[in-house]
Amino acid sequence: MPPPGCSMIAAHLSHVVAMNLILLFEEDFTAPGQVHLHDRRLTHIREVHRANPGDRLKVGLLNGAMGSGQLLSLSEHEAVMRVELDSAPPPPLPLTLILALPRPKMFKRTLAAAASMGVKDLWLINSYRVDKSYWGSPLLTDAGLREHLLLGLEQAGDTRLPEVHLRKRFKPFVEDELPDLCRDRRALLAHPYNAEPCPSASNESTVLAIGPEGGFIPYEVEKLIEAGLKPVHLGPRILRVETAVPALLSRLFAF
Amino acid sequence: MPPPGCSMIAAHLSHVVAMNLILLFEEDFTAPGQVHLHDRRLTHIREVHRANPGDRLKVGLLNGAMGSGQLLSLSEHEAVMRVELDSAPPPPLPLTLILALPRPKMFKRTLAAAASMGVKDLWLINSYRVDKSYWGSPLLTDAGLREHLLLGLEQAGDTRLPEVHLRKRFKPFVEDELPDLCRDRRALLAHPYNAEPCPSASNESTVLAIGPEGGFIPYEVEKLIEAGLKPVHLGPRILRVETAVPALLSRLFAF
């Protein structure tokens, strides 16, 4: 039996089990149910999928339905597919994820990992231990964020684009916005001192904050707790944020 | 209250909360309780910790006890510390982790992530979808493996070096060794088709196998199931192995 929330298409395509989804955009459609692709997705179809006309591929419309596409033709310049979009994307995690902005290389991977696990609401905040230069990274432009979010969606087989909110100033965010974000939700701070074990699998609406390398400083921890977050730990080991995100999400949600 | 298994030293050092552990080796000791460091650890102390004489740092003897070290002197050439090693490292995960060998860049990160989460027994196996070139990676030499395992231990605050076993031939491994590895243990295959939900938090001795990008092929899945593994899934999304490892381990164990 396919896992809950898994489309029947995934069961049909099990012989090409874990190939990446090809994300489609409105502008790809030349006629109802027909798309022409020219960009990195063409390259991916030729060089990674190594597909041939007649092959079926997993496809999905950004922020829309998923399904399968049959490759009608393939050249150096263009891939043409007939697509049927008849399944819902997997359910999003009921999570607001707040990260002290990681350093660029780790952020890139953390962003894609979060997107691949179903995070749809991501807040990037400042901290004493966030180097100011990180805020200047091209990853934080709309295009930069979008690129890595799309990679995460393609990996996972999902189409709903996450929203990303940037908050360069810690104090106004924590005082003015965070208490409202936390209201009537399970609100947690991954900070392994004076902490309870991280609770496990539920489908509760959750707010989770994770600090920078080295952790939030005591002043910041106090403000976050004041805003409503409860410190939790994942055992005696300290994890990098790119490891902590999947570890925490998998602990917190029953997907 | 510090998390179970967390040394009291960690509580004392909470003001330098998530700094990396400095791993010590027998050859660093010039006298009982005194070490001289000259290598990348000297650089790390100077440039990352930016420590000064008198400062205390988290230290641990490889495969031995953990504790704290007081920096006695620091120059361009040498760091001298007085160390007290009086705490046990965190308990290992009761896990045999079997990975189809990932491509080198992802393998490097996956290795460090697994080490940082307490994996002590790692088997790297072949699969149809493992490119033969991966087996030639310098990461697979003793030195290459050790380097990234040590990074994982330093990140997490742990000293027990994991063992890594390389199995370039799938069939002999699965037929001759895997059934014995699985005997009397919870034995799982992360392969999300015809699968049950991944079980959650217990401290059972476990064998977990994870396939390559694109998954194990049907023949391999059959052989793994024959050997005793049961397919499990983590929901409707497909994760990269570097994301799947922390997600699965955090789901499976109550640390």
Short mmCIF file of C-alpha atoms in Angstrom, two decimals:
data_model
loop_
_atom_site.label_atom_id
_atom_site.label_comp_id
_atom_site.label_asym_id
_atom_site.label_seq_id
_atom_site.Cartn_x
_atom_site.Cartn_y
_atom_site.Cartn_z
CA MET A 1 0.00 0.00 0.00
CA PRO A 2 1.50 3.37 -0.90
CA PRO A 3 2.36 5.55 2.09
CA PRO A 4 -0.38 7.95 3.21
CA GLY A 5 -0.46 11.07 1.07
CA CYS A 6 1.58 9.38 -1.65
CA SER A 7 -0.06 9.71 -5.01
CA MET A 8 -1.10 6.62 -6.93
CA ILE A 9 1.15 7.89 -9.70
CA ALA A 10 4.15 7.23 -7.47
CA ALA A 11 3.08 3.60 -7.17
CA HIS A 12 2.73 3.33 -10.97
CA LEU A 13 6.16 4.86 -11.44
CA SER A 14 7.83 2.65 -8.89
CA HIS A 15 10.00 1.17 -11.61
CA VAL A 16 11.64 4.56 -11.96
CA VAL A 17 11.38 4.91 -8.21
CA ALA A 18 13.37 7.82 -6.97
CA MET A 19 13.88 9.98 -10.00
CA ASN A 20 13.53 13.68 -9.47
CA LEU A 21 10.28 15.42 -10.29
CA ILE A 22 10.38 17.81 -13.22
CA LEU A 23 8.80 21.07 -12.15
CA LEU A 24 6.68 22.79 -14.78
CA PHE A 25 5.66 26.42 -15.00
CA GLU A 26 2.67 27.99 -16.70
CA GLU A 27 4.86 29.39 -19.47
CA ASP A 28 5.96 25.88 -20.51
CA PHE A 29 2.49 25.03 -21.79
CA THR A 30 2.04 25.47 -25.56
CA ALA A 31 -1.37 23.79 -25.48
CA PRO A 32 -3.48 22.15 -22.76
CA GLY A 33 -1.55 19.14 -21.50
CA GLN A 34 1.53 19.86 -23.61
CA VAL A 35 4.80 21.42 -22.51
CA HIS A 36 7.99 22.44 -24.29
CA LEU A 37 11.16 22.62 -22.18
CA HIS A 38 14.38 24.34 -23.24
CA ASP A 39 16.39 25.09 -20.10
CA ARG A 40 18.31 23.11 -17.45
CA ARG A 41 15.32 20.76 -17.34
CA LEU A 42 16.02 19.79 -20.97
CA THR A 43 19.65 19.10 -19.99
CA HIS A 44 18.48 17.09 -16.99
CA ILE A 45 16.12 14.98 -19.12
CA ARG A 46 18.87 14.29 -21.66
CA GLU A 47 21.82 13.74 -19.35
CA VAL A 48 20.47 12.58 -16.01
CA HIS A 49 17.21 10.83 -16.80
CA ARG A 50 18.64 9.84 -20.21
CA ALA A 51 15.05 9.56 -21.31
CA ASN A 52 13.85 8.57 -24.75
CA PRO A 53 10.63 9.45 -26.54
CA GLY A 54 7.88 7.28 -25.13
CA ASP A 55 9.32 7.32 -21.59
CA ARG A 56 7.21 8.55 -18.70
CA LEU A 57 8.58 11.05 -16.21
CA LYS A 58 7.31 12.44 -12.91
CA VAL A 59 6.12 16.00 -13.36
CA GLY A 60 4.32 18.67 -11.38
CA LEU A 61 3.12 22.22 -11.92
CA LEU A 62 4.69 24.69 -9.49
CA ASN A 63 2.14 25.28 -6.75
CA GLY A 64 -0.20 22.92 -8.58
CA ALA A 65 -0.93 19.30 -9.23
CA MET A 66 1.48 16.45 -9.87
CA GLY A 67 1.30 13.62 -12.34
CA SER A 68 3.19 12.06 -15.19
CA GLY A 69 4.49 13.28 -18.48
CA GLN A 70 5.17 11.25 -21.58
CA LEU A 71 8.14 12.41 -23.61
CA LEU A 72 6.93 12.98 -27.18
CA SER A 73 10.17 14.25 -28.64
CA LEU A 74 13.68 15.14 -27.53
CA SER A 75 16.39 17.09 -29.30
CA GLU A 76 19.36 19.26 -28.36
CA HIS A 77 17.02 22.23 -28.25
CA GLU A 78 13.74 21.06 -26.85
CA ALA A 79 11.85 18.39 -24.97
CA VAL A 80 8.14 18.06 -25.67
CA MET A 81 5.92 16.21 -23.22
CA ARG A 82 2.24 15.39 -22.94
CA VAL A 83 1.34 15.73 -19.27
CA GLU A 84 -1.51 14.61 -17.06
CA LEU A 85 -1.61 16.43 -13.74
CA ASP A 86 -4.07 14.51 -11.62
CA SER A 87 -2.61 14.09 -8.14
CA ALA A 88 -2.22 16.34 -5.16
CA PRO A 89 1.26 17.15 -3.90
CA PRO A 90 2.15 15.67 -0.50
CA PRO A 91 0.71 17.48 2.52
CA PRO A 92 2.89 20.30 3.87
CA LEU A 93 4.38 20.12 7.37
CA PRO A 94 2.33 22.28 9.78
CA LEU A 95 5.56 24.03 10.72
CA THR A 96 7.05 27.49 10.96
CA LEU A 97 10.80 26.93 10.90
CA ILE A 98 12.98 29.75 12.23
CA LEU A 99 16.71 29.54 11.56
CA ALA A 100 19.48 31.84 12.63
CA LEU A 101 20.94 32.45 9.17
CA PRO A 102 23.58 29.75 8.52
CA ARG A 103 26.78 30.41 6.60
CA PRO A 104 26.15 30.30 2.84
CA LYS A 105 27.41 26.81 1.95
CA MET A 106 25.53 25.19 4.78
CA PHE A 107 22.50 27.40 4.18
CA LYS A 108 22.18 26.22 0.60
CA ARG A 109 21.99 22.60 1.68
CA THR A 110 19.78 23.34 4.68
CA LEU A 111 17.34 25.23 2.46
CA ALA A 112 17.06 22.36 0.00
CA ALA A 113 16.79 19.81 2.85
CA ALA A 114 14.00 21.79 4.53
CA ALA A 115 12.15 22.16 1.23
CA SER A 116 12.55 18.43 0.54
CA MET A 117 10.96 17.58 3.89
CA GLY A 118 7.84 19.69 3.39
CA VAL A 119 8.71 22.95 5.15
CA LYS A 120 6.55 25.71 3.63
CA ASP A 121 7.17 28.58 6.07
CA LEU A 122 10.79 29.53 6.74
CA TRP A 123 12.07 32.54 8.71
CA LEU A 124 15.75 33.48 8.59
CA ILE A 125 16.77 35.61 11.53
CA ASN A 126 19.85 37.34 12.86
CA SER A 127 21.85 36.33 15.93
CA TYR A 128 25.00 37.56 17.61
CA ARG A 129 26.83 34.57 16.12
CA VAL A 130 25.58 35.18 12.57
CA ASP A 131 28.37 36.84 10.65
CA LYS A 132 27.06 40.04 9.07
CA SER A 133 28.51 38.99 5.73
CA TYR A 134 26.04 36.11 5.50
CA TRP A 135 23.20 38.59 4.91
CA GLY A 136 24.91 39.71 1.71
CA SER A 137 24.93 36.25 0.17
CA PRO A 138 23.36 35.97 -3.30
CA LEU A 139 21.52 32.95 -1.93
CA LEU A 140 19.21 35.39 -0.16
CA THR A 141 17.95 37.07 -3.32
CA ASP A 142 14.57 35.89 -4.60
CA ALA A 143 16.35 34.07 -7.42
CA GLY A 144 18.89 32.49 -5.11
CA LEU A 145 16.28 31.23 -2.67
CA ARG A 146 14.00 30.02 -5.42
CA GLU A 147 16.76 28.01 -7.09
CA HIS A 148 17.48 25.94 -4.00
CA LEU A 149 13.87 25.63 -2.94
CA LEU A 150 13.01 24.25 -6.38
CA LEU A 151 15.87 21.74 -6.09
CA GLY A 152 14.38 20.56 -2.81
CA LEU A 153 10.92 20.20 -4.33
CA GLU A 154 12.27 18.29 -7.33
CA GLN A 155 14.17 15.92 -5.03
CA ALA A 156 11.21 15.22 -2.82
CA GLY A 157 8.46 15.12 -5.41
CA ASP A 158 6.50 18.18 -4.30
CA THR A 159 5.22 21.34 -5.94
CA ARG A 160 4.21 23.84 -3.27
CA LEU A 161 6.84 26.56 -3.09
CA PRO A 162 7.86 27.48 0.47
CA GLU A 163 7.72 31.09 1.67
CA VAL A 164 10.90 32.57 3.08
CA HIS A 165 10.94 35.61 5.39
CA LEU A 166 14.17 37.49 6.15
CA ARG A 167 14.57 39.23 9.50
CA LYS A 168 17.92 40.95 9.82
CA ARG A 169 17.09 42.38 13.23
CA PHE A 170 16.67 39.87 16.04
CA LYS A 171 15.04 42.01 18.72
CA PRO A 172 12.11 43.49 16.74
CA PHE A 173 11.34 40.05 15.29
CA VAL A 174 11.37 38.29 18.65
CA GLU A 175 9.41 41.01 20.45
CA ASP A 176 6.91 42.06 17.80
CA GLU A 177 6.30 39.06 15.55
CA LEU A 178 7.31 35.84 17.29
CA PRO A 179 4.70 35.86 20.09
CA ASP A 180 1.91 35.97 17.47
CA LEU A 181 3.55 33.21 15.42
CA CYS A 182 3.65 31.05 18.56
CA ARG A 183 0.08 31.63 19.74
CA ASP A 184 -1.91 28.37 20.17
CA ARG A 185 0.91 26.33 18.66
CA ARG A 186 3.57 23.95 19.96
CA ALA A 187 6.55 26.36 20.11
CA LEU A 188 10.05 24.95 20.52
CA LEU A 189 13.65 26.12 20.64
CA ALA A 190 16.33 23.58 19.73
CA HIS A 191 18.83 24.61 22.39
CA PRO A 192 20.17 21.71 24.40
CA TYR A 193 20.61 23.32 27.84
CA ASN A 194 17.95 23.30 30.54
CA ALA A 195 15.90 21.52 27.92
CA GLU A 196 13.32 18.77 27.78
CA PRO A 197 13.63 15.92 25.28
CA CYS A 198 12.26 16.94 21.89
CA PRO A 199 8.66 15.69 21.74
CA SER A 200 7.81 13.13 19.14
CA ALA A 201 5.46 12.44 16.30
CA SER A 202 2.34 14.46 16.18
CA ASN A 203 0.63 16.56 13.56
CA GLU A 204 0.39 19.63 15.75
CA SER A 205 1.00 23.03 14.29
CA THR A 206 4.53 23.84 15.44
CA VAL A 207 7.02 26.69 15.60
CA LEU A 208 10.65 25.54 15.81
CA ALA A 209 13.70 27.78 16.14
CA ILE A 210 17.28 26.62 15.62
CA GLY A 211 20.31 28.73 16.51
CA PRO A 212 23.56 29.47 14.67
CA GLU A 213 26.83 27.50 14.95
CA GLY A 214 27.77 27.98 18.57
CA GLY A 215 24.14 28.52 19.56
CA PHE A 216 22.04 31.52 20.46
CA ILE A 217 23.67 33.63 23.18
CA PRO A 218 22.05 33.73 26.64
CA TYR A 219 20.33 37.08 25.99
CA GLU A 220 18.76 35.68 22.82
CA VAL A 221 17.69 32.46 24.56
CA GLU A 222 15.92 34.52 27.23
CA LYS A 223 14.09 36.60 24.61
CA LEU A 224 13.05 33.50 22.67
CA ILE A 225 11.73 31.86 25.83
CA GLU A 226 9.89 35.08 26.73
CA ALA A 227 8.24 35.00 23.32
CA GLY A 228 6.90 31.53 24.08
CA LEU A 229 9.46 28.97 22.90
CA LYS A 230 10.41 26.00 25.07
CA PRO A 231 13.97 24.61 24.90
CA VAL A 232 14.24 21.03 23.70
CA HIS A 233 17.17 18.74 23.06
CA LEU A 234 17.86 15.75 20.83
CA GLY A 235 20.21 13.95 23.19
CA PRO A 236 23.81 14.50 24.20
CA ARG A 237 25.33 15.27 20.80
CA ILE A 238 25.51 18.69 19.15
CA LEU A 239 24.49 18.60 15.51
CA ARG A 240 25.22 20.98 12.67
CA VAL A 241 22.12 22.83 11.51
CA GLU A 242 21.98 20.90 8.21
CA THR A 243 21.82 17.67 10.26
CA ALA A 244 19.61 19.08 13.01
CA VAL A 245 16.85 20.17 10.61
CA PRO A 246 16.03 16.67 9.27
CA ALA A 247 16.63 15.13 12.70
CA LEU A 248 14.20 17.52 14.42
CA LEU A 249 11.53 17.43 11.74
CA SER A 250 11.53 13.66 11.63
CA ARG A 251 11.23 13.53 15.42
CA LEU A 252 8.43 16.11 15.58
CA PHE A 253 6.08 14.96 12.83
CA ALA A 254 4.36 11.69 12.04
CA PHE A 255 4.87 11.69 8.25
CA MET B 1 18.80 18.97 34.13
CA PRO B 2 21.36 17.98 31.51
CA PRO B 3 20.05 15.53 28.92
CA PRO B 4 20.57 11.84 29.74
CA GLY B 5 24.08 10.72 28.87
CA CYS B 6 25.36 14.29 28.78
CA SER B 7 28.43 14.78 30.90
CA MET B 8 28.40 17.24 33.77
CA ILE B 9 31.31 18.94 32.02
CA ALA B 10 28.96 19.94 29.24
CA ALA B 11 26.77 21.70 31.80
CA HIS B 12 29.81 23.53 33.24
CA LEU B 13 30.87 24.61 29.79
CA SER B 14 27.44 25.81 28.78
CA HIS B 15 28.75 29.32 28.42
CA VAL B 16 30.84 28.10 25.51
CA VAL B 17 27.92 25.93 24.54
CA ALA B 18 28.37 24.42 21.16
CA MET B 19 32.07 24.73 20.51
CA ASN B 20 33.68 21.75 18.85
CA LEU B 21 35.47 19.17 20.94
CA ILE B 22 39.23 18.99 20.48
CA LEU B 23 40.19 15.36 19.94
CA LEU B 24 43.44 14.28 21.56
CA PHE B 25 45.66 11.35 20.70
CA GLU B 26 48.10 9.42 22.90
CA GLU B 27 51.05 11.00 21.13
CA ASP B 28 49.96 14.51 22.19
CA PHE B 29 50.74 13.79 25.84
CA THR B 30 54.14 15.02 27.01
CA ALA B 31 53.32 14.25 30.64
CA PRO B 32 50.26 12.91 32.47
CA GLY B 33 47.47 15.42 31.97
CA GLN B 34 49.47 17.65 29.65
CA VAL B 35 49.25 17.87 25.86
CA HIS B 36 51.17 19.78 23.18
CA LEU B 37 49.32 20.42 19.90
CA HIS B 38 50.99 21.51 16.67
CA ASP B 39 48.68 20.65 13.80
CA ARG B 40 45.28 21.76 12.48
CA ARG B 41 44.05 21.67 16.07
CA LEU B 42 46.53 24.44 16.92
CA THR B 43 45.15 26.44 13.98
CA HIS B 44 41.61 25.75 15.12
CA ILE B 45 42.35 26.90 18.67
CA ARG B 46 43.96 30.10 17.40
CA GLU B 47 41.59 31.01 14.60
CA VAL B 48 38.22 29.47 15.39
CA HIS B 49 38.08 29.22 19.15
CA ARG B 50 40.33 32.32 19.37
CA ALA B 51 41.26 31.06 22.78
CA ASN B 52 43.66 32.72 25.19
CA PRO B 53 45.80 31.17 27.91
CA GLY B 54 43.57 30.43 30.87
CA ASP B 55 40.57 29.55 28.70
CA ARG B 56 38.92 26.16 29.07
CA LEU B 57 38.12 24.01 26.06
CA LYS B 58 36.20 20.78 25.56
CA VAL B 59 38.56 17.91 24.93
CA GLY B 60 38.45 14.14 24.60
CA LEU B 61 40.90 11.34 24.04
CA LEU B 62 40.16 9.36 20.89
CA ASN B 63 38.31 6.22 21.98
CA GLY B 64 38.66 7.44 25.55
CA ALA B 65 37.26 9.81 28.10
CA MET B 66 36.11 13.39 27.65
CA GLY B 67 36.66 16.40 29.83
CA SER B 68 38.10 19.87 29.77
CA GLY B 69 41.45 21.34 28.99
CA GLN B 70 42.91 24.56 30.24
CA LEU B 71 45.08 26.39 27.77
CA LEU B 72 48.44 27.02 29.44
CA SER B 73 50.22 28.65 26.52
CA LEU B 74 49.59 29.46 22.88
CA SER B 75 52.01 30.46 20.14
CA GLU B 76 52.25 30.18 16.36
CA HIS B 77 53.91 26.81 16.84
CA GLU B 78 52.26 25.13 19.78
CA ALA B 79 49.31 25.00 22.13
CA VAL B 80 49.90 23.52 25.57
CA MET B 81 46.93 22.37 27.65
CA ARG B 82 46.44 20.78 31.02
CA VAL B 83 43.61 18.29 30.63
CA GLU B 84 41.27 16.43 32.95
CA LEU B 85 39.49 13.53 31.26
CA ASP B 86 36.78 12.46 33.65
CA SER B 87 33.58 11.91 31.72
CA ALA B 88 32.29 9.16 29.51
CA PRO B 89 31.51 9.93 25.87
CA PRO B 90 27.82 9.80 24.93
CA PRO B 91 26.37 6.31 24.44
CA PRO B 92 26.68 4.95 20.90
CA LEU B 93 23.60 4.22 18.80
CA PRO B 94 22.87 0.46 18.80
CA LEU B 95 22.88 0.60 15.02
CA THR B 96 24.53 -1.05 12.05
CA LEU B 97 24.09 1.44 9.20
CA ILE B 98 24.43 0.08 5.68
CA LEU B 99 24.68 2.61 2.85
CA ALA B 100 24.93 2.04 -0.84
CA LEU B 101 28.09 4.10 -1.44
CA PRO B 102 27.02 7.70 -2.14
CA ARG B 103 28.83 9.94 -4.61
CA PRO B 104 31.92 11.49 -3.02
CA LYS B 105 30.69 14.99 -2.13
CA MET B 106 27.54 13.68 -0.54
CA PHE B 107 29.38 10.80 1.07
CA LYS B 108 31.75 13.15 2.87
CA ARG B 109 28.85 14.98 4.48
CA THR B 110 26.87 11.83 5.15
CA LEU B 111 29.87 10.26 6.88
CA ALA B 112 30.34 13.25 9.16
CA ALA B 113 26.60 13.46 9.86
CA ALA B 114 26.41 9.76 10.75
CA ALA B 115 29.46 10.09 13.01
CA SER B 116 27.96 13.17 14.66
CA MET B 117 24.78 11.26 15.49
CA GLY B 118 26.50 8.36 17.20
CA VAL B 119 26.78 5.75 14.44
CA LYS B 120 29.66 3.41 15.29
CA ASP B 121 29.18 0.63 12.73
CA LEU B 122 28.99 1.66 9.09
CA TRP B 123 28.95 -0.63 6.04
CA LEU B 124 29.38 0.83 2.55
CA ILE B 125 28.07 -1.48 -0.13
CA ASN B 126 27.76 -1.59 -3.87
CA SER B 127 24.56 -1.29 -5.87
CA TYR B 128 23.67 -1.20 -9.55
CA ARG B 129 23.19 2.56 -9.24
CA VAL B 130 26.55 3.17 -7.51
CA ASP B 131 28.92 4.50 -10.13
CA LYS B 132 32.07 2.34 -10.17
CA SER B 133 34.20 5.47 -9.95
CA TYR B 134 32.93 6.18 -6.44
CA TRP B 135 34.92 3.22 -5.12
CA GLY B 136 38.12 4.94 -6.22
CA SER B 137 37.50 8.06 -4.14
CA PRO B 138 40.33 9.05 -1.76
CA LEU B 139 37.60 9.42 0.86
CA LEU B 140 37.57 5.65 1.13
CA THR B 141 41.18 5.32 2.23
CA ASP B 142 41.76 4.88 5.95
CA ALA B 143 43.02 8.45 6.11
CA GLY B 144 40.10 9.83 4.14
CA LEU B 145 37.51 8.06 6.25
CA ARG B 146 39.24 8.96 9.46
CA GLU B 147 39.40 12.64 8.60
CA HIS B 148 35.65 12.96 8.16
CA LEU B 149 34.78 10.68 11.03
CA LEU B 150 36.91 12.79 13.34
CA LEU B 151 35.16 15.94 12.11
CA GLY B 152 31.84 14.34 13.01
CA LEU B 153 33.08 13.40 16.48
CA GLU B 154 34.47 16.89 17.10
CA GLN B 155 31.17 18.43 16.03
CA ALA B 156 29.06 16.22 18.24
CA GLY B 157 31.32 16.03 21.27
CA ASP B 158 32.17 12.31 21.13
CA THR B 159 35.34 10.24 21.11
CA ARG B 160 34.51 6.71 20.02
CA LEU B 161 35.73 6.22 16.47
CA PRO B 162 33.22 4.46 14.22
CA GLU B 163 34.22 1.34 12.27
CA VAL B 164 33.71 1.41 8.52
CA HIS B 165 33.45 -1.76 6.40
CA LEU B 166 33.69 -1.61 2.60
CA ARG B 167 31.84 -4.21 0.52
CA LYS B 168 32.37 -3.67 -3.18
CA ARG B 169 30.35 -6.73 -4.13
CA PHE B 170 26.65 -6.62 -3.32
CA LYS B 171 25.68 -10.26 -3.72
CA PRO B 172 28.28 -11.92 -1.46
CA PHE B 173 27.63 -9.31 1.22
CA VAL B 174 23.86 -9.72 1.15
CA GLU B 175 23.95 -13.52 0.96
CA ASP B 176 26.85 -14.34 3.27
CA GLU B 177 27.10 -11.53 5.84
CA LEU B 178 23.83 -9.63 6.08
CA PRO B 179 21.64 -12.43 7.49
CA ASP B 180 24.01 -12.78 10.46
CA LEU B 181 24.11 -9.02 10.98
CA CYS B 182 20.30 -9.00 11.10
CA ARG B 183 19.80 -11.93 13.46
CA ASP B 184 17.76 -11.02 16.57
CA ARG B 185 17.75 -7.35 15.62
CA ARG B 186 15.25 -4.90 14.19
CA ALA B 187 16.29 -4.96 10.52
CA LEU B 188 15.02 -2.26 8.18
CA LEU B 189 15.39 -1.12 4.59
CA ALA B 190 14.62 2.50 3.83
CA HIS B 191 12.84 1.90 0.51
CA PRO B 192 9.50 3.62 0.29
CA TYR B 193 7.51 1.12 -1.79
CA ASN B 194 5.36 -1.62 -0.32
CA ALA B 195 6.66 -0.29 2.96
CA GLU B 196 5.40 0.24 6.49
CA PRO B 197 5.89 3.54 8.27
CA CYS B 198 9.35 3.73 9.82
CA PRO B 199 8.97 2.69 13.47
CA SER B 200 9.78 5.22 16.13
CA ALA B 201 11.86 5.76 19.19
CA SER B 202 13.22 2.71 20.84
CA ASN B 203 16.65 1.60 21.95
CA GLU B 204 16.53 -1.67 20.07
CA SER B 205 19.58 -2.94 18.33
CA THR B 206 18.91 -2.11 14.69
CA VAL B 207 20.22 -2.75 11.19
CA LEU B 208 19.23 -0.07 8.67
CA ALA B 209 20.05 -0.07 4.97
CA ILE B 210 19.67 2.94 2.68
CA GLY B 211 19.94 2.76 -1.09
CA PRO B 212 21.74 4.94 -3.65
CA GLU B 213 20.29 7.93 -5.49
CA GLY B 214 17.48 6.39 -7.49
CA GLY B 215 17.12 3.54 -5.00
CA PHE B 216 18.12 -0.10 -4.95
CA ILE B 217 16.93 -1.94 -8.05
CA PRO B 218 14.18 -4.57 -7.70
CA TYR B 219 16.65 -7.49 -7.70
CA GLU B 220 18.60 -5.86 -4.86
CA VAL B 221 15.43 -5.11 -2.90
CA GLU B 222 14.43 -8.77 -3.15
CA LYS B 223 17.83 -9.93 -1.93
CA LEU B 224 17.80 -7.47 0.98
CA ILE B 225 14.31 -8.60 2.01
CA GLU B 226 15.43 -12.24 1.74
CA ALA B 227 18.30 -11.44 4.08
CA GLY B 228 15.81 -10.20 6.67
CA LEU B 229 15.27 -6.48 6.08
CA LYS B 230 11.78 -4.98 6.14
CA PRO B 231 10.98 -1.99 3.89
CA VAL B 232 10.01 1.18 5.72
CA HIS B 233 9.14 4.66 4.57
CA LEU B 234 9.32 8.16 6.04
CA GLY B 235 6.26 9.52 4.31
CA PRO B 236 5.53 10.63 0.78
CA ARG B 237 8.72 12.58 0.06
CA ILE B 238 11.97 11.15 -1.30
CA LEU B 239 15.02 12.41 0.58
CA ARG B 240 18.66 12.57 -0.40
CA VAL B 241 20.79 10.16 1.61
CA GLU B 242 22.48 12.99 3.54
CA THR B 243 19.00 14.11 4.68
CA ALA B 244 17.60 10.62 5.10
CA VAL B 245 20.32 9.50 7.52
CA PRO B 246 19.55 12.08 10.25
CA ALA B 247 15.82 11.81 9.58
CA LEU B 248 15.81 8.01 9.96
CA LEU B 249 18.12 7.89 12.97
CA SER B 250 16.13 10.52 14.80
CA ARG B 251 12.93 8.61 14.10
CA LEU B 252 14.34 5.23 15.14
CA PHE B 253 16.12 6.04 18.40
CA ALA B 254 15.06 7.71 21.62
CA PHE B 255 18.21 9.79 22.23
#
